[in-house]
Coordinates of C-alpha atoms and ligand atoms in Angstrom, one line a residue:
X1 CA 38.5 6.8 33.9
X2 CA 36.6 4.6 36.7
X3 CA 35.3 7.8 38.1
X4 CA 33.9 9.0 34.4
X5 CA 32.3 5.9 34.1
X6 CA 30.7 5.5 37.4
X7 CA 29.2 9.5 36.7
X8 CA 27.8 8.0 33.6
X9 CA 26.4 5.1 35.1
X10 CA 25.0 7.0 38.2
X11 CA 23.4 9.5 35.5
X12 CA 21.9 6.8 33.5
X13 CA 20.1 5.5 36.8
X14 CA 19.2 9.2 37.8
X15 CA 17.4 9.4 34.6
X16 CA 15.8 6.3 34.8
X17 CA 14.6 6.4 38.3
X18 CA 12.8 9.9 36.6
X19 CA 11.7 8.5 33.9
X20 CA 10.2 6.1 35.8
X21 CA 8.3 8.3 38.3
X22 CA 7.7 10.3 35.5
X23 CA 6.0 7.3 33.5
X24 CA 4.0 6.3 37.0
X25 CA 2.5 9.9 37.4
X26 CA 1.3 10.5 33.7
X27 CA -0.1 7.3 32.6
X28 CA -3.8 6.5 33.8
X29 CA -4.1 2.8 35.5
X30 CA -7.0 2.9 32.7
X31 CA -4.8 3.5 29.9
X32 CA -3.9 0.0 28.2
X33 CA -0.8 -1.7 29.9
X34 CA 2.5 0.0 29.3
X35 CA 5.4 -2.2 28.2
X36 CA 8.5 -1.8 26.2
X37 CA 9.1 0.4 29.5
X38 CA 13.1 -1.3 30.3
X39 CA 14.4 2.7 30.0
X40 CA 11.1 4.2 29.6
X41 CA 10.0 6.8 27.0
X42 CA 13.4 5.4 25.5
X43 CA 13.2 1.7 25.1
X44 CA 10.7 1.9 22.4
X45 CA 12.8 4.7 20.4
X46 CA 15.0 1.5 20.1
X47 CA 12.5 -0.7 19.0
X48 CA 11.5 1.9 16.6
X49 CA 15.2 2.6 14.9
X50 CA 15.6 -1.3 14.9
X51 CA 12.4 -2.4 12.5
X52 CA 9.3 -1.0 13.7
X53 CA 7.3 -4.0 12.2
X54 CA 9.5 -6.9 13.2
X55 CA 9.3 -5.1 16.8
X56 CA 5.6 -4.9 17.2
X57 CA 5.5 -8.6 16.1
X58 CA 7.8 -9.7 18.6
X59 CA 6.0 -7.3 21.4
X60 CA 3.2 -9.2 20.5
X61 CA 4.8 -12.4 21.1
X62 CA 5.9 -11.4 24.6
X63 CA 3.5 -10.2 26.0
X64 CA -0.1 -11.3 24.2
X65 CA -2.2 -8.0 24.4
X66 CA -5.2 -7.3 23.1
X67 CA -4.1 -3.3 23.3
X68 CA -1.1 -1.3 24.9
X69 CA 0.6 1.4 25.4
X70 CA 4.3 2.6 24.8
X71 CA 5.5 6.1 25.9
X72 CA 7.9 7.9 24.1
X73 CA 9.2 11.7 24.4
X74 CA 6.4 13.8 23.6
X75 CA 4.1 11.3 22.3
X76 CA 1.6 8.2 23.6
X77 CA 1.0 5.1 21.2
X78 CA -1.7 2.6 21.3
X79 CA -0.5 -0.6 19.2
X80 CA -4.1 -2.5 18.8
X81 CA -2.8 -6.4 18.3
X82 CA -6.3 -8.2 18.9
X83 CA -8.5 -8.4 16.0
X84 CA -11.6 -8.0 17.4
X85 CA -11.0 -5.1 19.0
X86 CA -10.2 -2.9 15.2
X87 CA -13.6 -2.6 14.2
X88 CA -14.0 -0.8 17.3
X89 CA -11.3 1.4 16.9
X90 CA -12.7 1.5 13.3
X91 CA -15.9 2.8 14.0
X92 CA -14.8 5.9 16.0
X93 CA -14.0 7.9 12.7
X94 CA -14.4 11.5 14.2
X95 CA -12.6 10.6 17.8
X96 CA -9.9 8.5 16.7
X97 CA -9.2 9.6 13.1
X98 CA -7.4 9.4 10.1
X99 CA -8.5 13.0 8.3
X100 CA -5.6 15.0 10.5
X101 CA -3.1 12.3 8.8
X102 CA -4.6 13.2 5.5
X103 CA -4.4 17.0 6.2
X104 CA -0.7 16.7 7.3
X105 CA 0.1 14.7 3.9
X106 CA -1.7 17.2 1.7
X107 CA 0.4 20.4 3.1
X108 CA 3.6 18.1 3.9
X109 CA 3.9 15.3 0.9
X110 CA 1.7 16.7 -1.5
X111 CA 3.4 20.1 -1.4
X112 CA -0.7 21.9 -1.3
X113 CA -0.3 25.5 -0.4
X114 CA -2.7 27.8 2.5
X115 CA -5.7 28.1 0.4
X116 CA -5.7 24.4 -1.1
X117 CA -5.0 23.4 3.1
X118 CA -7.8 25.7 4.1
X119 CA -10.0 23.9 2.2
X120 CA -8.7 20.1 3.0
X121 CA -7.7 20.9 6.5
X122 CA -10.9 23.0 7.5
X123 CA -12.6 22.4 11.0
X124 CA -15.5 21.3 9.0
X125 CA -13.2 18.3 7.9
X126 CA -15.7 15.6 9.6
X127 CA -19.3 16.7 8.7
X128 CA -20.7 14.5 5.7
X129 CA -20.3 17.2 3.0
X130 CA -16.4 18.3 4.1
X131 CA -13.4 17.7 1.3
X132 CA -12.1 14.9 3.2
X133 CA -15.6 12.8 3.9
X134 CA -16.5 13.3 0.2
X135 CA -13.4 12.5 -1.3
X136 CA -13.5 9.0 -1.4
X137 CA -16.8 9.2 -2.1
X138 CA -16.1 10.9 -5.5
X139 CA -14.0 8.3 -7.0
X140 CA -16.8 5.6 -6.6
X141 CA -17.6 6.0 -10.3
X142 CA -14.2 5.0 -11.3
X143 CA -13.1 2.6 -8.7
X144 CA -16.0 0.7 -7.6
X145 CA -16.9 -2.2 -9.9
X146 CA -18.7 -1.1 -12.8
X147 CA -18.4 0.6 -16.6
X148 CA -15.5 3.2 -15.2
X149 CA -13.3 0.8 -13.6
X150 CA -13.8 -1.6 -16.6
X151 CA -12.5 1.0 -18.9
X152 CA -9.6 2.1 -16.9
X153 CA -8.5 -1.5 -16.2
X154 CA -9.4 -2.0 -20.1
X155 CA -6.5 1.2 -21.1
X156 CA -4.2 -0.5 -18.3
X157 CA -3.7 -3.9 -20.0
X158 CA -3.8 -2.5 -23.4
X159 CA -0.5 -0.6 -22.5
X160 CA 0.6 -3.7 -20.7
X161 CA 0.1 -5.8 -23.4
X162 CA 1.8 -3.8 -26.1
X163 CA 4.5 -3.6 -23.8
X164 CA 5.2 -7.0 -23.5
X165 CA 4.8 -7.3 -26.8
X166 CA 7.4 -5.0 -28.1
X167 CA 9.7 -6.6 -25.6
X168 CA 8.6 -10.6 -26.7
X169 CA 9.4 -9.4 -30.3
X170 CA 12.9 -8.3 -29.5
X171 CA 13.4 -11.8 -28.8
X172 CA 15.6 -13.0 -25.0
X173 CA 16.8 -10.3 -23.0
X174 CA 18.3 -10.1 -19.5
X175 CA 16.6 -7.9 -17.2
X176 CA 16.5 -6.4 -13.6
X177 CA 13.0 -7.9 -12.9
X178 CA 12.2 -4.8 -10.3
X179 CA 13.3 -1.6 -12.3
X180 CA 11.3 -3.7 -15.6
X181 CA 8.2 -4.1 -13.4
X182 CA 8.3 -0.5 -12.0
X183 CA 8.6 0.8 -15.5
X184 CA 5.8 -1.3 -17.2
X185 CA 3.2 -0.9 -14.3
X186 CA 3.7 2.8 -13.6
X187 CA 3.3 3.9 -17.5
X188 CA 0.3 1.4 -17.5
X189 CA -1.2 3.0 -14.5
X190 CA -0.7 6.2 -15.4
X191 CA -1.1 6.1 -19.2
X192 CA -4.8 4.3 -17.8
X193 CA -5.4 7.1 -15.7
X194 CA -4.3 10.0 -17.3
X195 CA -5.1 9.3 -20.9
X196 CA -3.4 10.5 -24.0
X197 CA -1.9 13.6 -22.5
X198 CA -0.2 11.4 -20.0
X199 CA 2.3 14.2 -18.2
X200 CA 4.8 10.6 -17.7
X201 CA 5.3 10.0 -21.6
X202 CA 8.1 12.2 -21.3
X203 CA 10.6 9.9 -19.0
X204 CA 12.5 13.2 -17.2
X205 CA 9.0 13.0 -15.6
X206 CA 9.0 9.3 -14.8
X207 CA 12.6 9.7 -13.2
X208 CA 11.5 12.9 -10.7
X209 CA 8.9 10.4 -9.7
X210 CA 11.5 8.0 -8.6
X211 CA 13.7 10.9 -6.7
X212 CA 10.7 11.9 -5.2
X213 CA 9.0 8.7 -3.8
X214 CA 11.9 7.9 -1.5
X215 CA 11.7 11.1 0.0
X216 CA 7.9 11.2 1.4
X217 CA 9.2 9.8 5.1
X218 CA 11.3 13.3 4.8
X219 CA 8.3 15.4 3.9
X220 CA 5.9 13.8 5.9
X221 CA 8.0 14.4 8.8
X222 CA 9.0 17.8 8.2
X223 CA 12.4 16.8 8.9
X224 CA 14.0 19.4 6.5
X225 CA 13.4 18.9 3.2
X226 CA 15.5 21.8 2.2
X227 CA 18.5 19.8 3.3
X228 CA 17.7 16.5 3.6
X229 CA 15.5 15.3 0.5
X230 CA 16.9 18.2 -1.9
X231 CA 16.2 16.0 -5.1
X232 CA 12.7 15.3 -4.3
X233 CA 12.1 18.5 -3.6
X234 CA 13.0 19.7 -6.4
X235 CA 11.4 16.9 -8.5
X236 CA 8.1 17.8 -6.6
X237 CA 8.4 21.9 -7.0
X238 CA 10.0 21.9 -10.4
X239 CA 9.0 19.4 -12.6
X240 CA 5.8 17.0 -11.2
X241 CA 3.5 20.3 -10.0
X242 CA 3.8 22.1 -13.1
X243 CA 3.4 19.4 -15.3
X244 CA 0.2 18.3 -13.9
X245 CA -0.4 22.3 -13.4
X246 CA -0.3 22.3 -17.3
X247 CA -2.2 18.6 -17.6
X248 CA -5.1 20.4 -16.1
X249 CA -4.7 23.6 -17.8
X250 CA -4.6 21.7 -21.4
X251 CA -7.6 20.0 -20.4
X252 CA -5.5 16.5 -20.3
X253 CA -7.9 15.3 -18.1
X254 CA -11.2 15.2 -20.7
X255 CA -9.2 13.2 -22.8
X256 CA -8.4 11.2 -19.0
X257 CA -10.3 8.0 -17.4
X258 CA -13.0 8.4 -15.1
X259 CA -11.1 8.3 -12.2
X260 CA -9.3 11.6 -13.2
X261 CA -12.4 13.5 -14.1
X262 CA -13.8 12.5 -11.3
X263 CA -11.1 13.9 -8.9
X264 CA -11.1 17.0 -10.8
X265 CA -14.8 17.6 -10.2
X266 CA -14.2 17.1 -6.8
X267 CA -11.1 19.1 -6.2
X268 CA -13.0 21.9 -8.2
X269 CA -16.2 21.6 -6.4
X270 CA -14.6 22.2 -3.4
X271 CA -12.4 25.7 -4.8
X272 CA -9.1 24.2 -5.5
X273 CA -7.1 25.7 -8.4
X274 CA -4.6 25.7 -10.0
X275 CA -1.3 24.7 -8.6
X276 CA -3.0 23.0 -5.6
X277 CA -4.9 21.3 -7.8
X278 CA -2.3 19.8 -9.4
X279 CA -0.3 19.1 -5.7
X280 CA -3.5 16.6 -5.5
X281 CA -2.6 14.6 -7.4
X282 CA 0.8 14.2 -6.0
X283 CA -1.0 12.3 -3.7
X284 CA -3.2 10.3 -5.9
X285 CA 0.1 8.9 -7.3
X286 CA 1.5 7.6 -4.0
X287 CA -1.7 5.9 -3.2
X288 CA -1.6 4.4 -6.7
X289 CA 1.7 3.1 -7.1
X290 CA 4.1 3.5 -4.5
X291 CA 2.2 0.1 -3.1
X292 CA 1.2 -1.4 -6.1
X293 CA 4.4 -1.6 -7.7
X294 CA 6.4 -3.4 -4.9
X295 CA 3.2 -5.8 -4.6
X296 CA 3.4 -6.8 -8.5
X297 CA 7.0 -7.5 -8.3
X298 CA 6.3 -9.9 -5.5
X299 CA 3.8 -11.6 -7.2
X300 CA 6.0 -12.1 -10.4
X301 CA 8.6 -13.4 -7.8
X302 CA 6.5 -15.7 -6.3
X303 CA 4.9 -16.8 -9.2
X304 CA 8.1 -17.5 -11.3
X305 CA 10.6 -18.5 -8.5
X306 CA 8.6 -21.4 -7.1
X307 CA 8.1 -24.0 -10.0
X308 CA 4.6 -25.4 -7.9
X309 CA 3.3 -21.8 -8.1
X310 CA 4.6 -21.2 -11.3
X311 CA 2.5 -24.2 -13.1
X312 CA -0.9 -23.8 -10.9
X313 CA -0.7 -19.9 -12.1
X314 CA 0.3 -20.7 -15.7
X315 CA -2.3 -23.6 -16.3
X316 CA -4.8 -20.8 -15.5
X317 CA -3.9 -18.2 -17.7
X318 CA -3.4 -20.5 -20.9
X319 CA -6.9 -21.8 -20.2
X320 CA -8.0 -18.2 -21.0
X321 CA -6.5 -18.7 -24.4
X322 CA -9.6 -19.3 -27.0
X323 CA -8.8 -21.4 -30.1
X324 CA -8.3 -18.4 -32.5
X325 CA -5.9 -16.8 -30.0
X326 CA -8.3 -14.2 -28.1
X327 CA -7.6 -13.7 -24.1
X328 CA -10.8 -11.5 -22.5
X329 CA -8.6 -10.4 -19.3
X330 CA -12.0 -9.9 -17.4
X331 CA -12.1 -13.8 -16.6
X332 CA -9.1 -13.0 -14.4
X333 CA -12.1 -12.5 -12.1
X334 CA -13.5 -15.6 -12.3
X335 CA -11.2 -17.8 -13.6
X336 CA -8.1 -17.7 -12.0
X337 CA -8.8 -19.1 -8.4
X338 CA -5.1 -20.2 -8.4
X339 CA -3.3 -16.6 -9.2
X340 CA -6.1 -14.7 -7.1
X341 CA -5.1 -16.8 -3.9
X342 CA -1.1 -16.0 -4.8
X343 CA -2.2 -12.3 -5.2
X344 CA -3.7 -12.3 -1.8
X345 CA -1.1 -14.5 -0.4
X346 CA 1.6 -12.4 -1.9
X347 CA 0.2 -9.5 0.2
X348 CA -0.6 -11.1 3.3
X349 CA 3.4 -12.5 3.2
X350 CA 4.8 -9.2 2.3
X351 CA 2.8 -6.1 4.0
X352 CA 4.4 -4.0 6.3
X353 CA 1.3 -1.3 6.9
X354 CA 0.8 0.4 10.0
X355 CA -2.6 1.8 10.0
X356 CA -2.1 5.4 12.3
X357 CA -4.8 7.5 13.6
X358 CA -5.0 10.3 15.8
X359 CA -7.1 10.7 19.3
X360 CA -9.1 13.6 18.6
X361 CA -10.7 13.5 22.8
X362 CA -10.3 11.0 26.1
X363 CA -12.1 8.0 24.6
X364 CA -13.5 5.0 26.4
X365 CA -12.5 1.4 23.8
X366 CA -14.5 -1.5 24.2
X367 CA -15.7 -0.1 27.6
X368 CA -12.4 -0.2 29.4
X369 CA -9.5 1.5 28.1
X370 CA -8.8 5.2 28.2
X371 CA -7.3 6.9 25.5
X372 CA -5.9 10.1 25.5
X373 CA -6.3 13.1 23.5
X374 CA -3.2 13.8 21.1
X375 CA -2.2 10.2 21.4
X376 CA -1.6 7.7 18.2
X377 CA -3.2 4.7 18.3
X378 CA -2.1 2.2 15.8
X379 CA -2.8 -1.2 13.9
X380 CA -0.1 -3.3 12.2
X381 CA -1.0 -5.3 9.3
X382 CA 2.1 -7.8 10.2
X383 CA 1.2 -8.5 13.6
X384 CA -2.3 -9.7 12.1
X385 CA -1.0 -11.5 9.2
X386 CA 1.6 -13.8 11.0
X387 CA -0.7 -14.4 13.9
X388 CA -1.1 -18.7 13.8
X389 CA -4.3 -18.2 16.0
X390 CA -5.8 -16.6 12.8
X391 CA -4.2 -18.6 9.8
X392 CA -3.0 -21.8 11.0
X393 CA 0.6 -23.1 12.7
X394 CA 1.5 -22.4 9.0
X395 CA 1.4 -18.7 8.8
X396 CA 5.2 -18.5 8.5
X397 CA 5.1 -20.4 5.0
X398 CA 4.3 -19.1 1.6
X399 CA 1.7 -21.1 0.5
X400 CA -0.3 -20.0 -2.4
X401 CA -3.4 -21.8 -2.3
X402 CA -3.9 -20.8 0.9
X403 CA -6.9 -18.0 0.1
X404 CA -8.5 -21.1 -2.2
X405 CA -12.0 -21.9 -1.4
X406 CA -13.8 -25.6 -1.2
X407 CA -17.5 -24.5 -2.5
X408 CA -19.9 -25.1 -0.3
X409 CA -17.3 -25.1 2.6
X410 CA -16.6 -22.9 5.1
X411 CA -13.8 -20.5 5.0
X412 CA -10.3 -21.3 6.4
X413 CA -9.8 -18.3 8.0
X414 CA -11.9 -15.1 9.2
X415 CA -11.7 -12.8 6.1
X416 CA -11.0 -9.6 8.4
X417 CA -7.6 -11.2 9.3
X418 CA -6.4 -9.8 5.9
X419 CA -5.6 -6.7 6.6
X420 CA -3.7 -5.6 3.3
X421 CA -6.3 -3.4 2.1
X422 CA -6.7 -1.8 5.6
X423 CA -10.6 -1.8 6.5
X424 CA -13.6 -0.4 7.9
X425 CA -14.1 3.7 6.5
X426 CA -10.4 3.9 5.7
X427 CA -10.8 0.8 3.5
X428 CA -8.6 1.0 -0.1
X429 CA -10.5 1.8 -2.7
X430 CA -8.2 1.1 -5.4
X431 CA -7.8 -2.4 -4.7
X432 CA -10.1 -3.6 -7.4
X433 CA -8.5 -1.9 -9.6
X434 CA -5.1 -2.7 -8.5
X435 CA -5.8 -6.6 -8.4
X436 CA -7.4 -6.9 -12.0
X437 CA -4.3 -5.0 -13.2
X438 CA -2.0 -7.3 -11.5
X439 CA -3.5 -10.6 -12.3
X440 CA -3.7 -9.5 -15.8
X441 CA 0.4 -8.3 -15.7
X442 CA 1.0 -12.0 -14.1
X443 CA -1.3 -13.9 -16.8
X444 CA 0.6 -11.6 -19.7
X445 CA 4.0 -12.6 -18.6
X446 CA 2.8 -16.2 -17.7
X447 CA 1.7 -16.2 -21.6
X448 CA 4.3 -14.3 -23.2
X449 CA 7.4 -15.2 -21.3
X450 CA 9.8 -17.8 -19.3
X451 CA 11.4 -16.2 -16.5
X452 CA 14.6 -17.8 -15.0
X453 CA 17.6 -16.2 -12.9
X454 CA 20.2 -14.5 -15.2
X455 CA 23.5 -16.7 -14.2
X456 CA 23.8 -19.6 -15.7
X457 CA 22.7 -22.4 -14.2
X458 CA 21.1 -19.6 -11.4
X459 CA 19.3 -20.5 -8.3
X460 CA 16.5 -17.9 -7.6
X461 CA 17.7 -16.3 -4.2
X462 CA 15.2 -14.4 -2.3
X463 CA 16.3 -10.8 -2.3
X464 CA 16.7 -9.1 1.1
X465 CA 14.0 -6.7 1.8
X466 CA 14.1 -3.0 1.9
X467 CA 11.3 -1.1 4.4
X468 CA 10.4 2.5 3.8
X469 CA 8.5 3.8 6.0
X470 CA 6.2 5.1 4.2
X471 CA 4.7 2.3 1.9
X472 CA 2.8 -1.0 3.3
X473 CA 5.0 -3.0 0.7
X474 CA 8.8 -3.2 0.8
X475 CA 10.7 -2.9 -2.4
X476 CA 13.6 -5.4 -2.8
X477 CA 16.9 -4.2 -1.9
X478 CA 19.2 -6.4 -4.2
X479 CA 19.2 -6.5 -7.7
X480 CA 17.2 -9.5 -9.0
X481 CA 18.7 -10.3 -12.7
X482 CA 16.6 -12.6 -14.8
X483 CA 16.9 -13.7 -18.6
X484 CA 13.3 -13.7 -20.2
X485 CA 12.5 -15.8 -23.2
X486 CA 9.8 -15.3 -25.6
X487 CA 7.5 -18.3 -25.2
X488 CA 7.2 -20.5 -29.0
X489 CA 3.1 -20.9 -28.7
X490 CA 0.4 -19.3 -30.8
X491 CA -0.1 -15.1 -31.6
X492 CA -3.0 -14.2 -28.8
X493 CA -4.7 -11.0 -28.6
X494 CA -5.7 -9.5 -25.2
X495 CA -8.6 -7.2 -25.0
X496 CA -11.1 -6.4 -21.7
X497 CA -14.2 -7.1 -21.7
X498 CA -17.1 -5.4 -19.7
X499 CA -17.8 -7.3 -16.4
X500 CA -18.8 -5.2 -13.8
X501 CA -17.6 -7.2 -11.6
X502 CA -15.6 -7.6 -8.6
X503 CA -13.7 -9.5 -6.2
X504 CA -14.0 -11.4 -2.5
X505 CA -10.6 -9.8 -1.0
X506 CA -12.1 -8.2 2.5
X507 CA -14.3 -9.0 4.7
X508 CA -16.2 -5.9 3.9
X509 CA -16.5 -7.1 0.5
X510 CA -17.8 -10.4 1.5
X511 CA -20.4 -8.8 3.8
X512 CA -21.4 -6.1 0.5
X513 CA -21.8 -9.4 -1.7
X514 CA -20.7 -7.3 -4.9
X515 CA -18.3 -9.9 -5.9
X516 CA -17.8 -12.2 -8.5
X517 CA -15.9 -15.6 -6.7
Ligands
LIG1 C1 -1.4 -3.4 -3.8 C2 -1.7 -2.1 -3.8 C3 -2.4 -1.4 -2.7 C4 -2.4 -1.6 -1.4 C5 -1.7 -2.8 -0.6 C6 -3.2 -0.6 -0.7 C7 -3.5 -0.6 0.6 C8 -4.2 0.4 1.2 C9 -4.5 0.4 2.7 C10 -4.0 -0.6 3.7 C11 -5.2 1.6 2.9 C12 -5.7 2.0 4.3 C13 -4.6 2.8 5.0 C14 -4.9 3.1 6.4 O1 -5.7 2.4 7.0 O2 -4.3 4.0 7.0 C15 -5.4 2.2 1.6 C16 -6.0 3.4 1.5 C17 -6.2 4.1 0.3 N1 -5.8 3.6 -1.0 FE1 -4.9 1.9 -1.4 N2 -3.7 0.2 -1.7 C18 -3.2 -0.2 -2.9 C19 -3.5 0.4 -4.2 C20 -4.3 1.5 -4.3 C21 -4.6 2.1 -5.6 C22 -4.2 1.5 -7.0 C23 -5.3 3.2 -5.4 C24 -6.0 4.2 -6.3 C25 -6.2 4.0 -7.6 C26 -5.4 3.3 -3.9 C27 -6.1 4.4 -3.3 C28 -6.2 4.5 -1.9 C29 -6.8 5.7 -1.3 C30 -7.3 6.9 -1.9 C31 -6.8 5.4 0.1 C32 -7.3 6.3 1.2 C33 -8.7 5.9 1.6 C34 -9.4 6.9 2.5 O3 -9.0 8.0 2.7 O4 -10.4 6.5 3.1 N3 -4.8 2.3 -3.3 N4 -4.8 1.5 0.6

C-alpha cells in the first residue's frame, strides 16, 4: 500500500516537473504572465470545473493583472482584467476575432448545413461586404432607434399587456415567478418578432425551445449531441427547423416585424435557402431570449423583493398613468430614471458573460504583449463589474440608484465599466429593444399586480443561482413561489407611442449621443 502510494506520488511529481519544463519552453517571456500554474496546464482545468466566473474574479484579486495567461492542454488563454486595455483588444476585429465563434455556432448550435456554412464561414468572412460583417449591419432598421424598433416594441407590450390582463381578471393566483416570466416574455418577443404566423403559438413548439436551450454548451462543444443532448436534438432537427422551414415558406415573415424581414433579406441576399435559412434563426432566438429572459426575472425580483426598490420603481410607473387611464409605454424612456437605474443595476449584479475571441496571427497588445496564433483571449463581464476601483467600495451591494444621474454632474462611474451589453464592434444590438421591453414588463406588473412570497407570512429568500455556460445571465435554480394580487386602482390602457428614441446604457451610446436621458 505505502509502495502504491509513494508510485503515485513520485508520478505526480514526474509529471509536474514535465509540465513545468514543458510550460518554460513553450511560453514566450513576452506572452502576458502565466499564473494559475500550481500543476500547470492542469490547475486552471480546476478553476474551470469549479465556477469559471467566480475563478477569474478571485485570479484577479490575487494577483492584479492588467492581462495574463493560463495554459491548459491543447489550448492558451488570455483573461484581459484591466479596462483600459479592451478597447484595444476591441479594435483588432480581423486579428483577434469573434467571426470564427460565430461560424462554429452557426454549423454547431444552429444546426446550418455545408452550403448555408459555406456561405457564413467563407474566407471572405472579414471584408466589408462578407455574411458575417453585414449581418449586424442588416438589422439596423429594426433594432436601432427609430420607426422599426418602435413598432416591434409597440406588438411586444401589446401581447404583454393582454397577458397580464387575462391573468389580473382571473383574480389572485400563486405562481412560480420564473416559469410565468419565461412564458409571458418569450410569446411577447416572439409573437413581436414573428407576427401573426408566430411558429410558438402552438406550445409543443414553446416546450422544444426549452429542451433545446439547455443543450447549446453540448452543441457548441461538439461533445456528442447524439448521446448527450438527445432531446435537444431532436427538438432542434424535428420540430424548431421545420417549423421556421414552413414560417418562411408560408411567407410568415411578410406578415413579421422589421426585424424578421430584415434578416430574411439578408440571409437571402447572401444564397441561403431553405432549411438553413430557417437554422438562422435558431440563432436569432438564443441571442434574443436565452439572456433576456433570466435578466427580466431579475429585475421583477429585485424590484418586488426589496420594499425600497419596490416604491421608487412603482411611484414611476403610476406617474405614467394619465387621468382617463391611458399609459404611453414610450415614456419608459424618459421617465423612469428609477426602474432604468435597477434595469442596469440588475445586469451589472447578475452577468456572468465571458466575451471569447480567437487569435487569428502573433499579435503585439498595447505594444508589449505577444499573443499567439490559435490562442483565446478573453474578457469577463464579472471581473469588470465587481471591480471597487471602478464602482465604488460598494460594488458588492445591490443598490438601485446606483446608475442615477445628478444633471449637470458628472458621472459616478466610467460608462465603459458596464460591460453587460459587451462593447466595441461586438456591441448588442438588441439591447434597446430588450430594455424598452423590460421596463415596460416591470411598469405592467408594478401597475397591475402585488407580488409577495407564496407561504404565508413568507420572507422573500434569494434563490441560489444556476450558471450555464452558455448565457451571460444565470437562471435561478430554486423555485421562487409568489401569490399575485390584482391591484384595486382604475382600468388603464397601454399603448406605444412613436419616440424614436433611445437610451444612455454604454459608453458607446453616450459617445453616439442618440439617446434620450
Ligand atoms: C438582457 C438581454 C441581453 C443581454 C444581456 C445581451 C448581451 C449581449 C452581449 C454581452 C453581446 C456581446 C457578446 C460578445 O462580446 O461576445 C451581445 C451580442 C449580441 N446580441 Fe445581445 N444581449 C441581450 C439581448 C439581445 C436581444 C434582445 C437581441 C436581438 C433582438 C440580441 C442580439 C445580439 C446579437 C445579434 C449579438 C451579436 C452581435 C455581433 O455579432 O456583433 N441581444 N449581446
Amino acid at each position: 500500500m505505502a509502495t502504491g502510494f509513494t508510485l503515485v506520488l513520485g508520478f505526480l511529481g514526474a509529471a509536474s516537473a514535465f509540465f513545468a519544463i514543458l510550460l518554460r519552453l513553450t511560453q514566450h517571456p513576452k506572452e502576458p504572465q502565466v499564473i494559475a500554474k500550481t500543476i500547470p496546464f492542469i490547475s486552471p482545468l480546476f478553476g474551470f470545473v469549479h465556477g469559471m466566473q467566480n475563478f477569474l474574479v478571485s485570479l484577479r484579486d490575487r494577483y492584479n493583472l492588467p492581462i495574463y495567461t493560463m495554459r491548459m492542454p491543447g489550448q492558451r488563454v488570455y483573461v484581459v482584467n484591466s479596462l483600459s486595455l479592451i478597447p484595444q483588444v476591441q479594435k483588432q476585429i480581423k486579428t483577434i476575432a469573434f467571426a470564427p465563434i460565430e461560424v462554429q455556432a452557426a454549423d454547431a448550435v444552429m444546426g446550418v448545413g455545408p452550403a448555408g456554412n459555406a456561405v457564413i464561414g467563407s474566407e471572405r468572412m472579414f471584408e466589408h461586404d462578407s455574411y458575417l460583417s453585414t449581418f449586424v449591419p442588416s438589422t439596423q432598421p429594426a433594432l436601432s432607434p427609430g420607426p422599426g424598433l418602435d413598432s416591434l416594441n409597440g406588438a411586444a407590450i401589446r401581447q404583454i399587456y393582454n397577458a397580464m390582463k387575462t391573468v389580473a381578471e382571473s383574480g389572485p393566483t400563486t405562481i412560480e415567478l420564473f416559469a410565468w416570466v419565461r412564458h409571458e416574455f418569450f410569446m411577447a418577443t416572439t409573437e413581436a418578432i414573428y407576427g401573426p404566423k408566430n411558429p410558438f403559438r402552438d406550445p409543443k413548439l414553446e416546450q422544444a425551445w426549452y429542451d433545446f436551450e439547455p443543450s447549446i454548451i453540448v452543441h457548441m462543444l461538439k461533445a456528442w449531441p447524439s448521446l448527450l443532448a438527445r432531446k435537444g436534438l431532436h427538438a432542434r432537427e424535428q420540430l424548431l427547423i421545420p417549423a421556421f422551414e414552413r414560417y418562411f415558406a408560408e411567407n410568415g415573415h411578410l406578415q413579421g416585424s422589421v426585424l424578421v424581414q430584415c434578416r430574411y433579406k439578408h440571409n437571402t441576399g447572401h444564397g441561403l435557402r431553405g432549411r438553413d435559412l430557417a437554422a438562422t434563426e435558431v440563432g436569432q432566438m438564443v441571442a434574443s431570449l436565452a439572456n433576456s429572459i433570466p435578466a427580466v426575472f431579475w429585475l421583477v425580483y429585485h424590484i418586488f423583493s426589496d420594499p425600497a426598490v419596490l416604491s421608487g420603481c412603482r411611484e414611476e410607473a403610476e406617474q405614467l398613468v394619465q387621468a382617463d387611464g391611458d399609459v404611453d409605454l414610450a415614456k419608459v424612456k424618459t421617465a423612469c430614471p428609477v426602474l432604468l437605474s435597477t434595469w442596469q443595476e440588475t445586469l451589472r449584479y447578475i452577468h456572468i458573460g465571458i466575451a471569447a475571441r480567437v487569435v487569428m496571427e502573433d499579435v503585439i497588445l498595447d505594444n508589449q504583449y505577444l499573443l499567439k496564433k490559435g490562442a483565446t483571449v478573453m474578457y469577463v463581464a464579472p471581473v469588470q463589474h465587481t471591480d471597487p476601483s471602478l464602482w465604488a467600495p460598494t460594488v458588492g451591494i445591490f443598490n438601485h440608484r446606483r446608475f442615477l444621474r445628478t444633471p449637470g454632474a458628472k458621472r459616478a462611474h466610467n460608462p465603459a465599466a458596464f460591460r453587460a451589453f459587451g462593447g466595441g464592434s461586438v456591441l448588442c444590438p438588441g439591447r434597446h429593444f430588450v430594455t424598452t421591453e423590460a421596463m415596460s414588463f416591470a411598469t405592467l406588473m408594478l401597475l397591475r399586480f402585488d407580488v409577495k412570497p407564496a407561504a404565508r407570512g413568507g420572507k422573500w429568500v434569494n434563490p441560489r443561482k444556476s450558471v450555464p455556460m452558455t448565457t451571460l445571465v444565470p437562471t435561478p435554480k430554486d423555485a421562487v413561489q409568489v401569490r399575485i394580487t390584482p391591484k384595486e386602482n382604475q382600468e388603464y390602457h397601454a399603448r406605444f407611442s412613436a419616440s424614436k428614441k433611445g437610451f444612455d446604457l454604454v459608453a458607446e451610446d453616450i459617445t453616439a449621443g442618440n439617446s434620450a436621458v
